[in-house]
Amino acid sequence: MNSIPVSQGPAPFPLDARGMRPVEVHCHGFGDVDFSDFTRVDLDRLDQWCAGEGVLALPTMYLHRDRLGEFEAFMRLYAAKRADGLLAHIPGIALEGPLLSHRGGTPQSTVWAPSRPEWERLAELGDHGLVYTVVSPDAYSPESVLQDDPHLRESDFEWIVPTLLAHGVRPALGHFTRDDPARSAATVDAIVETAHRSEWNGTGVRVTTDHLFNDMPLNIRHAFRTDRARAQRDEVIASYDLPNWTLDNISEMAGPVPGAIIKQAVAGRISACINFDGEHVDLALATRAVQLMGPRNAMIMTDRCDSARLGGRALHHTADNALWYEENGVVAAGSHPLVRHIANAKAHGLGDEDIDFLVTRTAHRTFGIAAVERVSAAA
């Protein structure tokens, strides 16, 4: 199994007065460990790494169809260790996919439509600690890469969402197509409504998202990742008139999909993830989105991978930024730890109480861990 040299992580966050740790939501790899290579992940060493950084983590993994059985075994091992009082810093496991309408930076072979029996097997992993799985609201759209998957139409969201929620697995909405933004936004609303009509056997918030503004249709440019783009950044951002964005005009200004997500977050029906590395999303946009949603309804996600390997693929950096790229130039992940995201959020005017919600309190409430994941100062 891969081992993690605990001493190589960032300086640890101190335990706060409530005994609560910040949560790294949606992270892909710490140290030299690729979480998606889950058969080689040493959970005990990963827990030590998280303790060394002073964080709780929700490792987020990709899943190949032919490895579902191995993933079930991994989740049973995880659950057994948790039952023994171990892995205090790993309150849950998450999946990115497999029901994605386009692969984006995910491996092609991890994008697939589960059959009904496979959905039932995935849902049952909620009983063993699976807290969310990213699904594309546009999975059934004409532009979806899943159109030819023979299992796609065995089920729909009216069946998938209640099946997941019955075992405490949240749908995390992301990876949209761009052919019909209004339809995509309507599907977001429909999934959220289905979730709130369904039996919920978890605790916390029923629906989360992948990172806001990424992989969705937009009326704006959301990131400036090259020197050429950054030279135009100030003029472009000024043209968006961010101070005058409101809930009434957000769908017109930013686009129907971010508008739907932000409005559902304000209603308390979604906990939305936002990236503050300054490279996935421009920090002015991320800050304005948090201001509109309210920090109580938002969580910073890092999308972090520490090594140049993810999902079995070799990755690389460019000279322009610290993102990880695939060979074809598609962004695969970020590389900054949570402390960098926090510093960026503070530098853009978010106060200490806002940060507390973004990195600690919202995640604890969303995933039902506030009352049970109080790690002792000796941990």
CSV table of C-alpha atoms in Angstrom, one decimal:
chain,number,residue,atom,x,y,z
A,1,MET,CA,0.0,0.0,0.0
A,2,ASN,CA,1.1,3.6,-0.6
A,3,SER,CA,2.4,5.2,2.6
A,4,ILE,CA,2.2,8.9,3.3
A,5,PRO,CA,5.1,10.7,5.0
A,6,VAL,CA,3.1,12.7,7.5
A,7,SER,CA,5.6,15.4,8.0
A,8,GLN,CA,5.4,16.7,4.4
A,9,GLY,CA,1.9,18.3,4.7
A,10,PRO,CA,1.1,22.0,5.4
A,11,ALA,CA,1.3,23.3,9.0
A,12,PRO,CA,-1.6,22.0,10.9
A,13,PHE,CA,-4.8,23.9,11.7
A,14,PRO,CA,-5.2,24.2,15.5
A,15,LEU,CA,-8.2,22.6,17.1
A,16,ASP,CA,-10.8,25.3,17.6
A,17,ALA,CA,-12.7,26.0,20.8
A,18,ARG,CA,-15.6,23.8,19.8
A,19,GLY,CA,-13.3,20.8,19.1
A,20,MET,CA,-14.0,21.0,15.4
A,21,ARG,CA,-11.7,20.7,12.5
A,22,PRO,CA,-11.8,22.3,9.0
A,23,VAL,CA,-13.0,19.9,6.3
A,24,GLU,CA,-11.3,19.4,2.9
A,25,VAL,CA,-14.3,18.7,0.8
A,26,HIS,CA,-13.7,17.0,-2.6
A,27,CYS,CA,-10.0,16.3,-2.6
A,28,HIS,CA,-8.3,13.8,-4.8
A,29,GLY,CA,-4.9,13.0,-3.3
A,30,PHE,CA,-2.6,13.8,-0.4
A,31,GLY,CA,1.1,13.2,-0.4
A,32,ASP,CA,2.0,10.6,-3.1
A,33,VAL,CA,-1.4,8.9,-2.8
A,34,ASP,CA,-3.9,8.9,-5.6
A,35,PHE,CA,-7.2,8.3,-3.8
A,36,SER,CA,-8.8,6.8,-7.0
A,37,ASP,CA,-6.3,4.0,-6.7
A,38,PHE,CA,-8.3,3.0,-3.7
A,39,THR,CA,-7.0,-0.6,-3.4
A,40,ARG,CA,-3.6,0.8,-2.5
A,41,VAL,CA,-4.8,3.6,-0.1
A,42,ASP,CA,-3.6,3.0,3.4
A,43,LEU,CA,-6.5,4.5,5.4
A,44,ASP,CA,-4.6,4.5,8.7
A,45,ARG,CA,-1.7,6.5,7.2
A,46,LEU,CA,-4.2,8.8,5.4
A,47,ASP,CA,-5.8,9.5,8.8
A,48,GLN,CA,-2.4,10.3,10.2
A,49,TRP,CA,-1.7,12.7,7.3
A,50,CYS,CA,-5.1,14.5,8.0
A,51,ALA,CA,-4.3,14.7,11.7
A,52,GLY,CA,-0.9,16.2,10.8
A,53,GLU,CA,-2.7,18.9,8.8
A,54,GLY,CA,-5.4,19.4,11.4
A,55,VAL,CA,-8.2,18.7,8.9
A,56,LEU,CA,-11.0,16.2,8.3
A,57,ALA,CA,-11.1,15.0,4.7
A,58,LEU,CA,-13.6,13.6,2.3
A,59,PRO,CA,-11.4,11.7,-0.2
A,60,THR,CA,-13.1,11.8,-3.6
A,61,MET,CA,-12.5,9.0,-6.0
A,62,TYR,CA,-13.2,7.9,-9.6
A,63,LEU,CA,-14.7,4.5,-10.2
A,64,HIS,CA,-14.3,2.1,-13.1
A,65,ARG,CA,-17.3,-0.1,-13.8
A,66,ASP,CA,-15.2,-3.3,-13.5
A,67,ARG,CA,-13.9,-2.2,-10.1
A,68,LEU,CA,-17.2,-1.8,-8.4
A,69,GLY,CA,-16.7,-5.0,-6.4
A,70,GLU,CA,-13.2,-3.7,-5.2
A,71,PHE,CA,-14.8,-0.4,-4.2
A,72,GLU,CA,-17.4,-2.2,-2.2
A,73,ALA,CA,-14.6,-4.1,-0.4
A,74,PHE,CA,-12.8,-0.9,0.2
A,75,MET,CA,-15.9,0.7,1.7
A,76,ARG,CA,-16.5,-2.3,4.0
A,77,LEU,CA,-12.9,-2.0,5.2
A,78,TYR,CA,-13.4,1.7,5.8
A,79,ALA,CA,-16.7,1.1,7.7
A,80,ALA,CA,-15.1,-1.6,9.9
A,81,LYS,CA,-12.3,0.7,10.9
A,82,ARG,CA,-14.7,3.5,11.7
A,83,ALA,CA,-16.8,1.1,13.8
A,84,ASP,CA,-13.6,0.3,15.7
A,85,GLY,CA,-13.2,4.0,16.5
A,86,LEU,CA,-10.4,4.6,13.9
A,87,LEU,CA,-10.1,7.0,11.0
A,88,ALA,CA,-11.5,9.9,13.1
A,89,HIS,CA,-10.2,12.4,10.5
A,90,ILE,CA,-12.0,10.7,7.5
A,91,PRO,CA,-15.7,11.2,8.1
A,92,GLY,CA,-16.7,10.0,4.7
A,93,ILE,CA,-15.8,8.9,1.2
A,94,ALA,CA,-17.1,10.4,-2.0
A,95,LEU,CA,-17.3,9.6,-5.7
A,96,GLU,CA,-16.9,11.9,-8.8
A,97,GLY,CA,-19.2,10.2,-11.2
A,98,PRO,CA,-19.8,7.8,-12.7
A,99,LEU,CA,-23.0,9.4,-14.2
A,100,LEU,CA,-21.4,12.3,-15.9
A,101,SER,CA,-22.7,13.9,-19.1
A,102,HIS,CA,-19.1,14.7,-20.2
A,103,ARG,CA,-15.9,13.6,-18.8
A,104,GLY,CA,-14.2,17.0,-18.3
A,105,GLY,CA,-11.0,16.2,-16.4
A,106,THR,CA,-12.1,12.7,-15.3
A,107,PRO,CA,-10.8,9.5,-16.9
A,108,GLN,CA,-12.9,8.4,-19.8
A,109,SER,CA,-13.3,4.9,-18.4
A,110,THR,CA,-14.8,6.3,-15.1
A,111,VAL,CA,-17.8,7.9,-17.0
A,112,TRP,CA,-20.6,5.3,-17.3
A,113,ALA,CA,-24.3,4.8,-16.6
A,114,PRO,CA,-24.9,2.3,-13.8
A,115,SER,CA,-27.6,-0.3,-14.3
A,116,ARG,CA,-30.3,-0.5,-11.7
A,117,PRO,CA,-28.6,-3.3,-9.8
A,118,GLU,CA,-25.3,-1.2,-9.9
A,119,TRP,CA,-27.2,1.9,-8.6
A,120,GLU,CA,-28.6,-0.2,-5.8
A,121,ARG,CA,-25.1,-1.5,-4.9
A,122,LEU,CA,-23.7,2.1,-5.0
A,123,ALA,CA,-26.6,3.4,-2.8
A,124,GLU,CA,-26.0,0.7,-0.2
A,125,LEU,CA,-22.5,1.9,0.2
A,126,GLY,CA,-24.1,4.9,2.0
A,127,ASP,CA,-24.5,2.5,4.9
A,128,HIS,CA,-20.7,2.1,4.9
A,129,GLY,CA,-19.8,5.8,4.7
A,130,LEU,CA,-20.3,6.9,1.1
A,131,VAL,CA,-21.5,10.5,1.5
A,132,TYR,CA,-22.0,11.7,-2.0
A,133,THR,CA,-21.6,10.9,-5.6
A,134,VAL,CA,-21.4,13.5,-8.4
A,135,VAL,CA,-24.1,13.2,-11.0
A,136,SER,CA,-24.7,15.2,-14.1
A,137,PRO,CA,-28.2,16.8,-14.4
A,138,ASP,CA,-27.5,16.6,-18.1
A,139,ALA,CA,-26.7,12.9,-18.2
A,140,TYR,CA,-29.9,12.3,-20.3
A,141,SER,CA,-29.4,15.2,-22.6
A,142,PRO,CA,-28.8,14.8,-26.4
A,143,GLU,CA,-25.2,16.1,-25.9
A,144,SER,CA,-24.4,13.7,-23.1
A,145,VAL,CA,-21.5,11.3,-23.8
A,146,LEU,CA,-23.7,8.6,-22.2
A,147,GLN,CA,-26.3,8.5,-25.0
A,148,ASP,CA,-25.1,5.2,-26.3
A,149,ASP,CA,-24.6,3.5,-22.9
A,150,PRO,CA,-27.1,0.6,-22.8
A,151,HIS,CA,-27.9,1.1,-19.2
A,152,LEU,CA,-28.6,4.8,-19.3
A,153,ARG,CA,-32.4,4.6,-19.6
A,154,GLU,CA,-32.9,1.8,-17.2
A,155,SER,CA,-33.5,4.5,-14.6
A,156,ASP,CA,-34.0,8.3,-14.3
A,157,PHE,CA,-33.5,10.8,-11.6
A,158,GLU,CA,-37.0,10.2,-10.2
A,159,TRP,CA,-35.7,6.7,-9.3
A,160,ILE,CA,-32.0,7.3,-8.8
A,161,VAL,CA,-32.3,10.2,-6.3
A,162,PRO,CA,-34.6,8.4,-3.9
A,163,THR,CA,-32.5,5.3,-4.2
A,164,LEU,CA,-29.4,7.1,-3.1
A,165,LEU,CA,-31.1,9.2,-0.4
A,166,ALA,CA,-32.6,6.1,1.2
A,167,HIS,CA,-29.1,5.1,2.2
A,168,GLY,CA,-27.8,8.6,3.0
A,169,VAL,CA,-25.9,9.2,-0.3
A,170,ARG,CA,-26.3,12.7,-1.6
A,171,PRO,CA,-26.4,13.6,-5.3
A,172,ALA,CA,-23.7,16.2,-5.9
A,173,LEU,CA,-24.6,18.2,-9.1
A,174,GLY,CA,-22.0,18.9,-11.6
A,175,HIS,CA,-20.4,18.3,-15.1
A,176,PHE,CA,-23.1,20.0,-17.2
A,177,THR,CA,-23.4,20.2,-20.9
A,178,ARG,CA,-23.7,23.5,-22.7
A,179,ASP,CA,-26.4,22.9,-25.3
A,180,ASP,CA,-29.5,24.1,-23.3
A,181,PRO,CA,-28.7,26.1,-20.2
A,182,ALA,CA,-32.4,26.7,-19.4
A,183,ARG,CA,-33.1,23.0,-19.5
A,184,SER,CA,-30.1,22.3,-17.3
A,185,ALA,CA,-31.2,24.8,-14.7
A,186,ALA,CA,-34.7,23.3,-14.7
A,187,THR,CA,-33.2,19.8,-14.2
A,188,VAL,CA,-31.3,21.2,-11.2
A,189,ASP,CA,-34.5,22.4,-9.7
A,190,ALA,CA,-36.3,19.2,-10.5
A,191,ILE,CA,-33.6,17.0,-8.8
A,192,VAL,CA,-33.6,19.2,-5.7
A,193,GLU,CA,-37.4,19.0,-5.5
A,194,THR,CA,-37.2,15.2,-5.9
A,195,ALA,CA,-34.7,15.0,-3.2
A,196,HIS,CA,-36.9,16.9,-0.8
A,197,ARG,CA,-39.9,14.7,-1.6
A,198,SER,CA,-37.8,11.6,-0.9
A,199,GLU,CA,-37.2,9.5,2.2
A,200,TRP,CA,-33.9,10.7,3.7
A,201,ASN,CA,-32.0,8.3,5.8
A,202,GLY,CA,-29.0,10.5,6.3
A,203,THR,CA,-28.3,13.6,8.4
A,204,GLY,CA,-27.5,17.1,7.1
A,205,VAL,CA,-28.2,18.5,3.7
A,206,ARG,CA,-29.6,16.3,1.0
A,207,VAL,CA,-28.0,17.8,-2.1
A,208,THR,CA,-24.6,19.2,-2.7
A,209,THR,CA,-22.7,20.4,-5.8
A,210,ASP,CA,-19.4,20.0,-7.6
A,211,HIS,CA,-17.6,23.3,-7.9
A,212,LEU,CA,-19.7,26.3,-8.9
A,213,PHE,CA,-18.9,27.9,-12.3
A,214,ASN,CA,-16.7,25.0,-13.5
A,215,ASP,CA,-18.1,22.6,-16.1
A,216,MET,CA,-21.4,24.4,-16.6
A,217,PRO,CA,-22.8,26.8,-19.2
A,218,LEU,CA,-22.1,30.4,-18.3
A,219,ASN,CA,-22.7,33.9,-19.6
A,220,ILE,CA,-19.3,35.0,-18.2
A,221,ARG,CA,-15.7,34.1,-18.4
A,222,HIS,CA,-15.1,32.4,-15.0
A,223,ALA,CA,-11.3,31.9,-15.0
A,224,PHE,CA,-8.1,33.7,-16.3
A,225,ARG,CA,-5.5,31.0,-16.4
A,226,THR,CA,-2.9,32.2,-18.8
A,227,ASP,CA,-0.7,35.4,-18.9
A,228,ARG,CA,-2.7,36.6,-21.9
A,229,ALA,CA,-6.0,36.1,-20.2
A,230,ARG,CA,-4.8,37.7,-17.0
A,231,ALA,CA,-3.8,40.8,-19.0
A,232,GLN,CA,-7.5,41.3,-19.8
A,233,ARG,CA,-8.8,40.2,-16.5
A,234,ASP,CA,-9.5,43.5,-14.7
A,235,GLU,CA,-11.3,45.0,-17.7
A,236,VAL,CA,-13.5,41.8,-18.1
A,237,ILE,CA,-14.3,41.5,-14.4
A,238,ALA,CA,-15.2,45.2,-14.3
A,239,SER,CA,-17.6,44.7,-17.2
A,240,TYR,CA,-19.6,42.2,-15.1
A,241,ASP,CA,-20.6,44.8,-12.5
A,242,LEU,CA,-20.4,42.3,-9.7
A,243,PRO,CA,-21.6,44.6,-6.9
A,244,ASN,CA,-24.9,44.8,-8.7
A,245,TRP,CA,-25.4,41.1,-9.0
A,246,THR,CA,-28.6,40.1,-7.0
A,247,LEU,CA,-30.7,37.0,-6.7
A,248,ASP,CA,-33.2,38.6,-9.1
A,249,ASN,CA,-30.6,39.0,-11.9
A,250,ILE,CA,-28.0,36.3,-11.2
A,251,SER,CA,-29.5,33.9,-13.8
A,252,GLU,CA,-29.3,36.7,-16.4
A,253,MET,CA,-25.8,37.9,-15.4
A,254,ALA,CA,-24.0,34.6,-14.7
A,255,GLY,CA,-26.2,32.1,-16.4
A,256,PRO,CA,-29.3,29.9,-15.6
A,257,VAL,CA,-27.3,27.1,-14.1
A,258,PRO,CA,-25.2,29.0,-11.5
A,259,GLY,CA,-28.4,31.0,-10.9
A,260,ALA,CA,-30.4,27.9,-10.1
A,261,ILE,CA,-27.7,26.6,-7.8
A,262,ILE,CA,-27.2,29.9,-6.0
A,263,LYS,CA,-31.0,30.3,-5.4
A,264,GLN,CA,-31.4,26.7,-4.2
A,265,ALA,CA,-28.5,27.3,-1.8
A,266,VAL,CA,-30.1,30.5,-0.5
A,267,ALA,CA,-33.2,28.4,0.2
A,268,GLY,CA,-31.1,26.0,2.2
A,269,ARG,CA,-31.8,23.1,-0.1
A,270,ILE,CA,-28.3,22.8,-1.5
A,271,SER,CA,-24.8,23.2,0.0
A,272,ALA,CA,-22.8,24.5,-2.8
A,273,CYS,CA,-19.1,24.0,-3.3
A,274,ILE,CA,-16.8,26.8,-4.5
A,275,ASN,CA,-13.1,26.8,-5.3
A,276,PHE,CA,-10.9,29.5,-3.9
A,277,ASP,CA,-7.5,28.6,-5.4
A,278,GLY,CA,-7.8,31.5,-7.8
A,279,GLU,CA,-7.2,29.3,-10.8
A,280,HIS,CA,-10.3,27.2,-11.2
A,281,VAL,CA,-12.5,30.3,-10.7
A,282,ASP,CA,-11.6,34.0,-10.5
A,283,LEU,CA,-11.6,35.0,-6.9
A,284,ALA,CA,-13.8,38.1,-7.4
A,285,LEU,CA,-16.5,35.8,-8.9
A,286,ALA,CA,-16.1,33.2,-6.1
A,287,THR,CA,-16.4,35.9,-3.5
A,288,ARG,CA,-19.5,37.4,-5.0
A,289,ALA,CA,-21.1,34.0,-5.3
A,290,VAL,CA,-20.5,33.4,-1.6
A,291,GLN,CA,-21.9,36.7,-0.7
A,292,LEU,CA,-25.1,35.9,-2.6
A,293,MET,CA,-25.5,32.4,-1.3
A,294,GLY,CA,-24.4,33.2,2.2
A,295,PRO,CA,-21.4,31.4,3.7
A,296,ARG,CA,-23.8,29.2,5.7
A,297,ASN,CA,-24.8,27.5,2.5
A,298,ALA,CA,-21.4,27.2,0.9
A,299,MET,CA,-18.2,25.1,1.3
A,300,ILE,CA,-14.7,25.6,0.0
A,301,MET,CA,-13.6,22.6,-2.0
A,302,THR,CA,-10.0,22.2,-2.9
A,303,ASP,CA,-10.1,19.6,-5.8
A,304,ARG,CA,-6.5,19.0,-4.5
A,305,CYS,CA,-4.1,16.4,-5.8
A,306,ASP,CA,-0.5,16.6,-4.4
A,307,SER,CA,1.2,14.3,-6.9
A,308,ALA,CA,1.4,14.2,-10.7
A,309,ARG,CA,-0.9,11.3,-10.9
A,310,LEU,CA,-4.7,11.0,-10.6
A,311,GLY,CA,-7.1,8.2,-11.7
A,312,GLY,CA,-4.2,6.3,-13.1
A,313,ARG,CA,-3.2,9.2,-15.4
A,314,ALA,CA,0.0,11.2,-15.5
A,315,LEU,CA,-0.5,14.9,-15.0
A,316,HIS,CA,1.6,18.0,-15.5
A,317,HIS,CA,1.8,21.7,-14.7
A,318,THR,CA,2.1,24.6,-17.1
A,319,ALA,CA,4.1,27.8,-16.7
A,320,ASP,CA,0.9,29.8,-16.3
A,321,ASN,CA,-0.6,28.3,-13.1
A,322,ALA,CA,-0.5,25.5,-10.6
A,323,LEU,CA,-3.4,23.5,-11.9
A,324,TRP,CA,-2.8,19.9,-13.0
A,325,TYR,CA,-3.4,19.2,-16.7
A,326,GLU,CA,-3.9,16.1,-18.7
A,327,GLU,CA,-1.9,15.5,-21.9
A,328,ASN,CA,-4.7,17.0,-24.0
A,329,GLY,CA,-4.6,20.3,-22.0
A,330,VAL,CA,-7.8,19.6,-20.0
A,331,VAL,CA,-7.7,20.7,-16.4
A,332,ALA,CA,-7.8,17.6,-14.1
A,333,ALA,CA,-7.3,19.0,-10.6
A,334,GLY,CA,-5.9,21.7,-8.4
A,335,SER,CA,-2.8,21.5,-6.3
A,336,HIS,CA,-3.3,24.0,-3.4
A,337,PRO,CA,-4.1,22.9,0.1
A,338,LEU,CA,-7.0,24.4,2.1
A,339,VAL,CA,-4.8,26.9,3.8
A,340,ARG,CA,-4.1,28.6,0.4
A,341,HIS,CA,-7.9,28.8,-0.3
A,342,ILE,CA,-8.5,30.4,3.1
A,343,ALA,CA,-5.8,33.0,2.5
A,344,ASN,CA,-7.3,33.9,-0.9
A,345,ALA,CA,-10.8,34.2,0.5
A,346,LYS,CA,-9.5,36.5,3.3
A,347,ALA,CA,-7.6,38.6,0.8
A,348,HIS,CA,-10.8,39.2,-1.1
A,349,GLY,CA,-12.8,40.5,1.9
A,350,LEU,CA,-14.4,37.5,3.5
A,351,GLY,CA,-14.1,37.7,7.3
A,352,ASP,CA,-13.2,35.2,9.9
A,353,GLU,CA,-16.8,34.2,10.6
A,354,ASP,CA,-17.4,33.7,6.8
A,355,ILE,CA,-14.3,31.5,6.6
A,356,ASP,CA,-15.5,29.5,9.6
A,357,PHE,CA,-18.6,28.6,7.8
A,358,LEU,CA,-16.9,28.0,4.4
A,359,VAL,CA,-14.3,25.5,5.8
A,360,THR,CA,-15.8,24.1,8.9
A,361,ARG,CA,-19.4,24.7,10.0
A,362,THR,CA,-21.2,24.3,6.7
A,363,ALA,CA,-19.4,21.0,5.9
A,364,HIS,CA,-20.0,19.7,9.4
A,365,ARG,CA,-23.7,20.5,9.1
A,366,THR,CA,-24.0,19.3,5.5
A,367,PHE,CA,-22.5,15.9,6.2
A,368,GLY,CA,-23.9,15.4,9.6
A,369,ILE,CA,-20.5,15.4,11.3
A,370,ALA,CA,-20.8,18.4,13.7
A,371,ALA,CA,-21.9,16.3,16.6
A,372,VAL,CA,-19.7,13.2,16.1
A,373,GLU,CA,-16.4,14.3,14.6
A,374,ARG,CA,-15.0,16.2,17.5
A,375,VAL,CA,-11.4,15.2,17.4
A,376,SER,CA,-9.5,15.5,20.7
A,377,ALA,CA,-6.6,17.9,21.0
A,378,ALA,CA,-4.3,14.9,21.5
A,379,ALA,CA,-5.3,13.4,18.1
